[in-house]
C-alpha positions as a printed Julia matrix, in Angstrom:
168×3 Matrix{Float64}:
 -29.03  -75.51   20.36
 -25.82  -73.28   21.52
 -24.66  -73.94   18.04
 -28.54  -72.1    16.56
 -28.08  -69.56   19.17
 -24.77  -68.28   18.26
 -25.35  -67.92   14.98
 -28.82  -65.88   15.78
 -27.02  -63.3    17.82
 -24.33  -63.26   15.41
 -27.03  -62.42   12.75
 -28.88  -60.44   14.94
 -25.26  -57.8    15.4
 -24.63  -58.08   11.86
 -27.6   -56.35   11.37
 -27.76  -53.93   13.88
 -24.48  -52.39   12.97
 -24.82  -52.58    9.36
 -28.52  -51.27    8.74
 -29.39  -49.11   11.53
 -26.7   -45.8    11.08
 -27.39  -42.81   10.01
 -27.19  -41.36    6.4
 -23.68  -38.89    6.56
 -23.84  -35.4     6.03
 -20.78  -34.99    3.66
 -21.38  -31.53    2.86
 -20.59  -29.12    5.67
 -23.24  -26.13    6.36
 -24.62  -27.12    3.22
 -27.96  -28.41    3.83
 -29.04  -29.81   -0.14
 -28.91  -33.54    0.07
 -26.2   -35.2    -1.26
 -26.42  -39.11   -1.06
 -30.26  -38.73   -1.95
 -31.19  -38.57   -5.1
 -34.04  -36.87   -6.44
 -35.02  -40.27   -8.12
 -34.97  -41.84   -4.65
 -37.01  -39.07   -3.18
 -39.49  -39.38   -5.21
 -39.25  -43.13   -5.76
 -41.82  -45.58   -4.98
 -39.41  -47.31   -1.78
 -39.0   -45.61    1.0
 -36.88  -46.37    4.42
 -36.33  -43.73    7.0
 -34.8   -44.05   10.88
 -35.44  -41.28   13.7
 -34.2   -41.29   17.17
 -35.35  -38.58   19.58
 -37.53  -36.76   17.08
 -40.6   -35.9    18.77
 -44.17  -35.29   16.27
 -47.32  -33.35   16.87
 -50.2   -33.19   14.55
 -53.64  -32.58   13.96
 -56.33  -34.24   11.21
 -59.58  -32.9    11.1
 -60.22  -33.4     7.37
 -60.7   -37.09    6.74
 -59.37  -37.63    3.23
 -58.13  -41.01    3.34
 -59.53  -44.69    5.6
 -56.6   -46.69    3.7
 -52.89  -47.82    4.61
 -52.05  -43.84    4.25
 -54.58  -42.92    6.97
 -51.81  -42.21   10.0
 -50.36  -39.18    7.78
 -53.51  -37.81    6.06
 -52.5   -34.71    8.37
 -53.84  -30.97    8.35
 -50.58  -30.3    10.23
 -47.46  -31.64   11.05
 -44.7   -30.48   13.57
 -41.56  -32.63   13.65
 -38.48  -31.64   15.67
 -35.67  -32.37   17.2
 -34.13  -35.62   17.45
 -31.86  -37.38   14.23
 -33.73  -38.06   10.94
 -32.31  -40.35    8.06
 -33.8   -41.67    4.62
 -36.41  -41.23    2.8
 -40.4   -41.11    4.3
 -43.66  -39.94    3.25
 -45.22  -37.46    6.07
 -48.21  -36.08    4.84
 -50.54  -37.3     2.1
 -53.81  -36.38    0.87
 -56.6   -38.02   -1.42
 -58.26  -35.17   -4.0
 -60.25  -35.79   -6.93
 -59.23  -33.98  -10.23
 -60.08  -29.88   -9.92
 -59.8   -29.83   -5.99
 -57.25  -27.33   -4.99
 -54.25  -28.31   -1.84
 -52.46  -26.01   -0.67
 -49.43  -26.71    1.57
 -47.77  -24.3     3.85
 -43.9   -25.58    5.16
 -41.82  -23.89    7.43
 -38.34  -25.48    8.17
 -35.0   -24.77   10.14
 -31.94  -26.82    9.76
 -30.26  -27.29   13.01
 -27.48  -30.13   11.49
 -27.68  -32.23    8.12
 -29.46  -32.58    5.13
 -33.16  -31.87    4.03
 -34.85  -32.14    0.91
 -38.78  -31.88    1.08
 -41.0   -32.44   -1.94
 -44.47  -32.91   -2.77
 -45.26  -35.69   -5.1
 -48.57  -36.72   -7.36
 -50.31  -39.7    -7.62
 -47.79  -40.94   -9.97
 -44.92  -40.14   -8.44
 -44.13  -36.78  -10.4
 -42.34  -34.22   -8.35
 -44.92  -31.3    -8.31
 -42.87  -28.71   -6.16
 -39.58  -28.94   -4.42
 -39.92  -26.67   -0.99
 -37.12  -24.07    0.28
 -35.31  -25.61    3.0
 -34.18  -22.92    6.01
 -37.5   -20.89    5.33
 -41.31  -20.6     5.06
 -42.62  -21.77    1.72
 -45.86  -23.14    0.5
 -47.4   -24.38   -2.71
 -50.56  -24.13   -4.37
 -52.0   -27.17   -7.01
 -55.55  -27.72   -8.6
 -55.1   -31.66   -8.99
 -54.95  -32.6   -12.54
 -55.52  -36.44  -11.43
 -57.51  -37.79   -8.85
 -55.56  -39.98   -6.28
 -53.19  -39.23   -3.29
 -50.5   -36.93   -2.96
 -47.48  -37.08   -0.83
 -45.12  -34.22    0.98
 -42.01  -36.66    0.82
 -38.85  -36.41    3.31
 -35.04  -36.75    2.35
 -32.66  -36.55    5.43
 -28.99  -37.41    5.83
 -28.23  -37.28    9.5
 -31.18  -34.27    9.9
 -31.7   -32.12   13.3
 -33.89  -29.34   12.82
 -37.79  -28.91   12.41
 -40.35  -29.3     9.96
 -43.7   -27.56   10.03
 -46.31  -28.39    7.46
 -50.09  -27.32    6.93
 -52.65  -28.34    4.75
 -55.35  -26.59    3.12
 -58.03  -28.21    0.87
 -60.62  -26.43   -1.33
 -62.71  -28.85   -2.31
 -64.88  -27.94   -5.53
């Protein structure tokens, strides 16, 4: 029994202080990512941490009742706090000829950001300015969900996104 418990807390440090750090910013004021690739950003896996990074949204259009429900968002307001990895934050469900439009506004307080929207088969559609406002326009050319994606290494700052959908 002492013998099993030992070796569960030893586990159980191992763990903790090899997979729960932060992604380094190796690049000074520079805020491209640099550990992140763009194949990992818009990559199927995806494994993000946040401490202190505190999220306000709102949904009023209803685009999607499956496991990507908690970030069909019309907006999105994350800030402050420490962001690492990759994560998808906003997707929505349109059927071929619908239009989405997506409005970003960021500010880089520390770190790395890389924000990209991504189609239904993982293309990268449109890479947003970091540091700026930006926003894209796309008539979907496929039916199925679409994803703003998140890359962070050791990221402070904010990240505003709104949706709009024209639905045809």
């Amino acid at each position: 029994m002492k013998r099993t418990l030992i070796t569960v807390i030893i586990f159980l440090l191992i763990c903790f202080l090899t997979g729960c750090g932060h992604i380094e910013d190796t690049n000074g004021e520079s805020t491209e990512l640099t550990t992140i690739s763009l194949e990992k950003l818009s990559g199927k896996t995806i494994s993000a941490r946040t401490s202190g990074v505190s999220t306000a949204t709102t949904r009023n259009n209803i685009t999607i009742v499956t496991q990507f429900e908690d970030i069909d968002l019309d907006s999105l307001v994350m800030k402050g706090g420490l962001t690492s990895g990759v994560s998808s934050i906003m997707a929505t469900e349109i059927k071929q000829g619908n239009r989405l439009r997506i409005d970003s506004f960021t500010s880089v307080e520390s770190g790395n950001l890389g924000l990209l929207l991504i189609s239904p088969n993982n293309e990268v559609l449109y890479n947003f300015a970091i540091g700026e406002e930006d926003s894209c326009e796309i008539t979907g050319q496929e039916a199925g969900i679409y994803m703003v994606r998140m890359g962070a290494e050791s990221f402070t700052g904010e990240i505003n996104l709104a949706r709009t959908i024209n639905f045809e």
